[in-house]
């Protein structure tokens, strides 16, 4: 079979060392419009596009076989700081909490909201992840890993989340400017705790709180690892004693079995679901869990809390099942909250406050609705747990407070 030659336009932006550096705009124009012709059977040779001059950084086109050259080019494009930064103009971020925490200002985009024009829970999780990575970026400790420090990369270590809890009072609306605060602290001898607060910039009202626990995994063996001393020396100076959610006695989540009331079978991860650590991103887990919630609950309620206990990672080749079970005292048929004394009418059971004039809304507002969740990998003989979860739902609010 004949292999034809191909041509492509390679756009190579050049970063200047300082805004006041002198440079030739004609050189930049040549870089952005340089055309290369090559054969698909032979990797292109590394080409020095521009010799390094005062105020101009060299930009390289790396060959497929030259990984080191490629990494140098990637670092130039990412512009990862080598020392602590206090202001990040590109991401609207700055260091707070006496030099240890991080605050990022973002606008809720159209693709981050649902049909009701409020941010989805998945969007909040993405904001948590992005602000955490940017915090490490600002610290000057970020290597080429997914939030990994230089010491972690040296020891082939990556971060994995073991537990996460989110409490949501209100959801930001489309176009709203929000501030995300995040910071880290110690969690036992080998773990790290990361917390977040999301608030409205206009009102100062806190929308959501979150806390998480992270441990280290060896990227090659996929086994949990102790924290090396050099990594501890890197991150421990950033630890502060502050909690967004105080958990004196963390709630335990029971394991569900195949007799759960709601089950989604044969969920298949896609390649687009994988993160930079080559396993399914935790935001995908949240989506799989929420898809098992009954439609009538989703229409009348909003999620006010979620707890996740991560058991193992999930790869693109795994077949996943999502199990969901309403709490025994939390749900009656048709999605209504159970009351200790029920009145029967035309074969339907109604809480007493409805019959006494409280109405359906009064029933929903009395207590939140709760579900237990389990994601598991479908095996030939044994199913392996991925993550256990618990969600709490309350009646949708018609308005958002305009004060803190």
Coordinates of C-alpha atoms in Angstrom, one line a residue:
X1 CA 0.0 0.0 0.0
X2 CA 1.4 3.3 -1.0
X3 CA 2.0 5.9 1.7
X4 CA 1.6 9.5 0.5
X5 CA 3.4 12.5 1.9
X6 CA 1.5 15.0 4.0
X7 CA 1.9 18.6 4.7
X8 CA 0.6 20.6 7.7
X9 CA 0.8 24.1 9.1
X10 CA 2.5 24.2 12.5
X11 CA 1.6 27.2 14.7
X12 CA 4.3 27.8 17.3
X13 CA 3.6 30.7 19.7
X14 CA 6.7 32.4 21.1
X15 CA 6.8 33.5 24.7
X16 CA 8.9 36.5 25.5
X17 CA 10.8 36.9 28.7
X18 CA 9.3 40.2 29.5
X19 CA 6.7 42.6 28.1
X20 CA 9.4 45.2 27.4
X21 CA 11.7 42.9 25.4
X22 CA 12.7 43.9 21.9
X23 CA 11.8 41.5 19.2
X24 CA 11.3 41.3 15.4
X25 CA 7.6 40.9 14.5
X26 CA 8.7 39.5 11.2
X27 CA 10.3 36.5 12.9
X28 CA 7.1 35.8 14.9
X29 CA 5.1 35.9 11.7
X30 CA 7.4 33.5 10.0
X31 CA 7.0 31.0 13.0
X32 CA 3.3 31.1 13.0
X33 CA 3.0 30.4 9.2
X34 CA 5.9 28.0 8.7
X35 CA 5.0 25.1 6.5
X36 CA 6.6 21.6 6.7
X37 CA 6.4 18.8 4.3
X38 CA 7.3 15.3 5.4
X39 CA 6.6 11.6 4.9
X40 CA 4.3 9.8 7.4
X41 CA 6.8 6.9 7.6
X42 CA 9.6 9.0 8.8
X43 CA 9.6 11.2 12.0
X44 CA 10.4 14.8 11.3
X45 CA 13.8 16.0 12.6
X46 CA 14.0 18.5 15.4
X47 CA 14.1 22.0 13.9
X48 CA 15.5 25.0 15.7
X49 CA 12.8 27.5 14.7
X50 CA 14.5 30.5 16.2
X51 CA 17.9 30.8 17.8
X52 CA 17.8 32.1 21.3
X53 CA 18.4 35.8 21.5
X54 CA 18.1 38.4 24.3
X55 CA 14.4 38.4 25.3
X56 CA 13.3 35.6 23.0
X57 CA 12.9 32.0 24.2
X58 CA 13.8 29.2 21.8
X59 CA 10.9 27.1 20.5
X60 CA 11.5 23.6 19.1
X61 CA 9.6 21.1 17.0
X62 CA 10.4 17.8 18.7
X63 CA 10.8 14.6 16.8
X64 CA 8.8 11.6 17.8
X65 CA 11.9 9.8 19.1
X66 CA 13.3 12.7 21.1
X67 CA 11.2 12.7 24.3
X68 CA 13.6 15.0 26.2
X69 CA 13.3 17.7 23.5
X70 CA 9.5 17.3 23.5
X71 CA 9.4 17.8 27.2
X72 CA 11.4 21.0 27.0
X73 CA 9.1 22.4 24.4
X74 CA 6.1 21.3 26.5
X75 CA 7.4 23.1 29.6
X76 CA 7.9 26.3 27.6
X77 CA 4.3 26.1 26.4
X78 CA 2.9 25.4 29.9
X79 CA 5.0 28.1 31.5
X80 CA 5.2 26.2 34.8
X81 CA 6.8 28.5 37.5
X82 CA 9.9 27.2 39.2
X83 CA 9.3 29.3 42.3
X84 CA 6.3 30.5 44.3
X85 CA 4.1 33.0 42.6
X86 CA 1.6 35.3 44.5
X87 CA -0.5 36.5 41.6
X88 CA -1.7 34.5 38.5
X89 CA -3.0 37.0 36.0
X90 CA -3.9 34.3 33.4
X91 CA -6.2 32.4 35.7
X92 CA -7.4 35.3 37.9
X93 CA -5.7 33.7 40.9
X94 CA -3.8 34.9 44.0
X95 CA -2.3 33.5 47.1
X96 CA -4.3 34.1 50.3
X97 CA -4.4 32.8 53.9
X98 CA -1.1 34.4 54.9
X99 CA 0.7 33.0 51.8
X100 CA -0.6 29.4 51.9
X101 CA -4.1 29.3 50.4
X102 CA -5.2 30.0 46.9
X103 CA -8.2 32.0 45.5
X104 CA -9.4 31.8 41.9
X105 CA -12.1 34.0 40.3
X106 CA -14.1 32.4 37.6
X107 CA -17.3 33.1 35.6
X108 CA -19.8 30.3 35.3
X109 CA -19.9 29.4 31.6
X110 CA -22.9 28.3 29.5
X111 CA -21.5 24.7 29.2
X112 CA -21.3 24.4 33.0
X113 CA -25.0 24.8 33.7
X114 CA -28.0 22.7 33.2
X115 CA -31.5 23.3 31.9
X116 CA -32.3 25.5 35.0
X117 CA -29.3 27.8 34.2
X118 CA -27.5 26.8 37.4
X119 CA -24.1 25.1 37.6
X120 CA -24.2 21.4 37.7
X121 CA -22.6 19.3 40.4
X122 CA -20.1 18.0 37.8
X123 CA -19.1 21.6 37.0
X124 CA -18.4 22.2 40.7
X125 CA -16.2 19.1 40.8
X126 CA -14.3 20.3 37.8
X127 CA -13.8 23.7 39.5
X128 CA -12.5 22.0 42.6
X129 CA -10.0 20.0 40.5
X130 CA -8.9 22.9 38.4
X131 CA -8.3 25.3 41.4
X132 CA -6.4 22.6 43.2
X133 CA -4.0 22.1 40.3
X134 CA -3.6 25.9 39.9
X135 CA -2.7 26.1 43.6
X136 CA 0.1 23.6 43.1
X137 CA 1.1 25.6 40.0
X138 CA 1.4 28.8 42.0
X139 CA 3.5 27.0 44.6
X140 CA 6.4 26.5 42.2
X141 CA 6.3 22.7 43.1
X142 CA 4.4 21.5 40.1
X143 CA 6.3 19.1 37.9
X144 CA 4.9 17.5 34.7
X145 CA 2.5 15.3 36.5
X146 CA -1.2 15.7 37.3
X147 CA -0.7 17.9 40.4
X148 CA 2.5 16.0 41.2
X149 CA 5.5 17.7 42.8
X150 CA 9.1 17.3 41.7
X151 CA 9.7 14.8 44.4
X152 CA 6.7 12.8 43.5
X153 CA 7.7 12.5 39.9
X154 CA 11.2 11.5 40.9
X155 CA 9.6 8.6 42.9
X156 CA 7.0 7.7 40.3
X157 CA 4.1 8.8 42.6
X158 CA 0.8 10.3 41.8
X159 CA -2.1 11.7 43.9
X160 CA -5.3 9.7 44.3
X161 CA -8.4 10.8 46.2
X162 CA -9.6 8.4 48.9
X163 CA -12.6 10.4 50.2
X164 CA -14.6 13.5 49.3
X165 CA -17.5 15.3 50.8
X166 CA -19.4 18.2 49.3
X167 CA -22.1 20.4 50.9
X168 CA -24.1 22.7 48.6
X169 CA -26.4 25.4 49.9
X170 CA -27.0 27.1 46.5
X171 CA -25.8 26.7 43.0
X172 CA -24.2 29.6 41.0
X173 CA -26.1 30.8 38.0
X174 CA -25.0 31.2 34.4
X175 CA -22.7 34.2 34.1
X176 CA -22.2 34.6 37.8
X177 CA -18.7 35.5 39.1
X178 CA -17.6 33.2 41.9
X179 CA -14.5 32.9 44.0
X180 CA -13.0 29.5 44.8
X181 CA -10.8 29.3 47.9
X182 CA -8.7 26.2 48.4
X183 CA -6.0 25.1 50.9
X184 CA -4.3 21.9 52.2
X185 CA -3.5 20.3 55.5
X186 CA -2.2 17.1 56.9
X187 CA -4.3 13.9 57.0
X188 CA -2.6 11.3 59.1
X189 CA 1.0 10.4 58.5
X190 CA 0.9 9.7 54.7
X191 CA -2.1 11.6 53.5
X192 CA -3.2 15.2 52.7
X193 CA -6.4 17.0 53.2
X194 CA -7.7 19.6 50.7
X195 CA -10.6 21.9 51.3
X196 CA -12.6 24.3 49.2
X197 CA -15.1 27.2 49.6
X198 CA -17.1 28.6 46.7
X199 CA -18.8 32.0 47.2
X200 CA -20.5 34.6 45.1
X201 CA -18.2 37.6 44.4
X202 CA -21.2 39.9 44.3
X203 CA -22.8 38.9 47.6
X204 CA -20.2 37.0 49.5
X205 CA -22.7 34.2 50.0
X206 CA -21.1 30.8 50.4
X207 CA -22.5 28.4 47.8
X208 CA -20.6 25.2 48.5
X209 CA -18.1 23.7 50.9
X210 CA -15.9 20.6 50.2
X211 CA -13.2 18.5 51.8
X212 CA -11.2 15.6 50.5
X213 CA -8.5 13.2 51.5
X214 CA -5.6 12.3 49.2
X215 CA -3.0 9.5 49.3
X216 CA -0.1 8.6 47.1
X217 CA 0.0 5.8 44.5
X218 CA 3.0 4.4 42.6
X219 CA 2.2 5.1 39.0
X220 CA 4.0 2.0 37.8
X221 CA 2.8 -0.6 40.3
X222 CA -0.6 1.1 40.9
X223 CA -0.2 0.4 44.7
X224 CA -0.6 2.9 47.5
X225 CA 2.7 4.3 48.8
X226 CA 4.1 6.0 51.9
X227 CA 5.0 9.6 51.6
X228 CA 8.8 10.0 51.0
X229 CA 10.5 12.5 53.3
X230 CA 11.5 14.7 50.3
X231 CA 7.9 15.0 49.3
X232 CA 6.8 15.7 52.9
X233 CA 9.5 18.5 53.0
X234 CA 8.0 20.0 49.8
X235 CA 4.3 20.1 50.8
X236 CA 4.2 20.3 54.6
X237 CA 5.2 24.0 54.7
X238 CA 1.9 24.7 52.9
X239 CA -0.3 22.9 55.5
X240 CA -2.6 25.0 57.5
X241 CA -5.1 24.2 60.3
X242 CA -8.5 25.1 58.7
X243 CA -11.5 23.0 57.8
X244 CA -14.3 23.8 55.4
X245 CA -16.3 20.9 56.7
X246 CA -15.6 19.5 60.2
X247 CA -15.9 15.7 60.4
X248 CA -15.4 14.5 63.9
X249 CA -16.9 11.1 63.1
X250 CA -17.0 10.6 59.3
X251 CA -20.2 8.8 58.2
X252 CA -19.7 5.2 57.0
X253 CA -21.3 4.1 53.9
X254 CA -22.7 0.6 53.7
X255 CA -22.1 -1.6 50.7
X256 CA -25.0 -2.4 48.4
X257 CA -25.6 -5.7 46.7
X258 CA -27.3 -6.6 43.4
X259 CA -30.7 -6.4 45.1
X260 CA -30.5 -2.5 45.0
X261 CA -33.7 -0.9 43.9
X262 CA -32.1 1.0 41.0
X263 CA -29.3 -0.4 38.8
X264 CA -27.6 0.7 35.6
X265 CA -25.8 -2.1 33.9
X266 CA -23.0 -2.3 31.4
X267 CA -21.6 1.2 31.7
X268 CA -18.5 1.5 29.6
X269 CA -15.9 4.2 30.1
X270 CA -14.7 6.1 27.1
X271 CA -11.2 7.1 26.3
X272 CA -12.4 10.7 26.8
X273 CA -13.2 9.8 30.4
X274 CA -9.6 9.2 31.3
X275 CA -7.5 11.8 33.0
X276 CA -3.7 12.5 32.8
X277 CA -3.1 9.6 35.3
X278 CA -4.8 7.2 32.8
X279 CA -7.8 6.3 35.0
X280 CA -11.4 7.4 34.9
X281 CA -11.8 10.9 36.3
X282 CA -13.8 11.1 39.5
X283 CA -16.3 13.5 37.9
X284 CA -17.4 10.6 35.7
X285 CA -18.2 8.6 38.8
X286 CA -20.6 11.4 40.0
X287 CA -22.4 11.4 36.6
X288 CA -22.9 7.6 36.8
X289 CA -24.3 7.9 40.3
X290 CA -26.7 10.7 39.6
X291 CA -28.1 8.9 36.5
X292 CA -29.7 6.3 38.8
X293 CA -31.8 8.9 40.8
X294 CA -35.5 8.7 39.8
X295 CA -36.7 11.4 37.4
X296 CA -39.4 12.6 39.8
X297 CA -36.8 13.3 42.5
X298 CA -34.5 15.1 40.1
X299 CA -37.3 17.3 38.8
X300 CA -38.4 18.5 42.3
X301 CA -35.1 18.4 44.2
X302 CA -31.6 19.6 44.1
X303 CA -28.5 17.8 45.5
X304 CA -27.4 19.3 48.8
X305 CA -24.7 16.9 49.8
X306 CA -22.6 14.0 48.5
X307 CA -20.0 11.8 50.2
X308 CA -17.7 9.6 48.2
X309 CA -15.4 6.8 49.4
X310 CA -13.0 5.6 46.7
X311 CA -12.0 2.0 46.7
X312 CA -10.0 1.4 43.5
X313 CA -9.4 3.0 40.1
X314 CA -11.3 2.2 37.0
X315 CA -9.8 1.9 33.5
X316 CA -11.3 2.2 30.0
X317 CA -11.6 -1.6 29.6
X318 CA -13.8 -2.1 32.7
X319 CA -17.5 -2.7 32.6
X320 CA -19.2 -0.7 35.4
X321 CA -22.5 -1.1 37.2
X322 CA -24.2 1.7 39.1
X323 CA -26.3 0.7 42.1
X324 CA -28.6 3.0 44.0
X325 CA -30.8 2.4 47.1
X326 CA -33.1 4.9 48.9
X327 CA -32.6 4.9 52.7
X328 CA -35.1 2.9 54.5
X329 CA -36.6 5.8 56.4
X330 CA -35.9 8.3 53.6
X331 CA -38.2 7.4 50.7
X332 CA -41.7 6.2 50.2
X333 CA -43.0 5.2 46.8
X334 CA -43.5 8.1 44.4
X335 CA -40.5 9.8 45.9
X336 CA -42.3 11.1 49.1
X337 CA -40.7 11.3 52.6
X338 CA -42.0 8.6 55.0
X339 CA -43.7 9.7 58.2
X340 CA -44.2 7.7 61.3
X341 CA -48.0 7.9 61.0
X342 CA -49.5 7.5 57.5
X343 CA -53.0 8.1 56.2
X344 CA -54.2 5.8 53.4
X345 CA -56.4 7.2 50.6
X346 CA -57.3 5.4 47.4
X347 CA -54.5 2.9 48.0
X348 CA -51.8 5.7 48.3
X349 CA -50.0 6.6 51.5
X350 CA -49.6 10.2 52.4
X351 CA -47.6 11.8 55.3
X352 CA -49.8 13.2 58.0
X353 CA -48.9 16.9 57.3
X354 CA -50.3 16.6 53.8
X355 CA -53.7 15.5 55.2
X356 CA -53.5 18.3 57.8
X357 CA -53.0 21.0 55.2
X358 CA -49.3 21.1 54.9
X359 CA -49.4 20.0 51.3
X360 CA -46.9 18.1 49.2
X361 CA -44.2 20.8 49.5
X362 CA -44.5 20.6 53.3
X363 CA -43.7 16.9 53.1
X364 CA -40.6 17.5 51.0
X365 CA -39.3 20.3 53.1
X366 CA -39.6 18.5 56.3
X367 CA -36.4 16.4 55.8
X368 CA -34.1 15.7 52.9
X369 CA -34.2 12.7 50.7
X370 CA -31.1 10.4 50.9
X371 CA -29.7 7.6 48.7
X372 CA -26.8 5.2 49.0
X373 CA -24.8 4.4 45.9
X374 CA -22.2 1.9 44.7
X375 CA -20.1 1.8 41.5
X376 CA -18.5 -1.6 40.9
X377 CA -16.6 -3.3 38.1
X378 CA -18.5 -6.3 36.7
X379 CA -16.3 -9.4 37.0
X380 CA -16.8 -13.0 35.9
X381 CA -17.0 -14.3 39.5
X382 CA -16.5 -11.3 41.8
X383 CA -17.6 -7.6 41.4
X384 CA -14.9 -5.1 42.6
X385 CA -15.9 -1.9 44.3
X386 CA -14.9 1.4 42.7
X387 CA -16.6 3.9 44.9
X388 CA -19.3 4.0 47.6
X389 CA -21.4 7.1 47.8
X390 CA -24.3 8.8 49.6
X391 CA -26.3 11.7 48.2
X392 CA -28.7 14.0 50.0
X393 CA -31.5 15.9 48.2
X394 CA -33.8 18.7 49.3
X395 CA -36.7 20.5 47.7
X396 CA -35.6 23.0 45.0
X397 CA -35.5 26.6 46.2
X398 CA -37.3 29.3 44.3
X399 CA -34.8 32.1 45.2
X400 CA -31.2 32.6 46.3
X401 CA -30.4 34.9 49.2
X402 CA -28.7 38.1 48.3
X403 CA -26.6 38.5 51.4
X404 CA -24.0 36.5 53.2

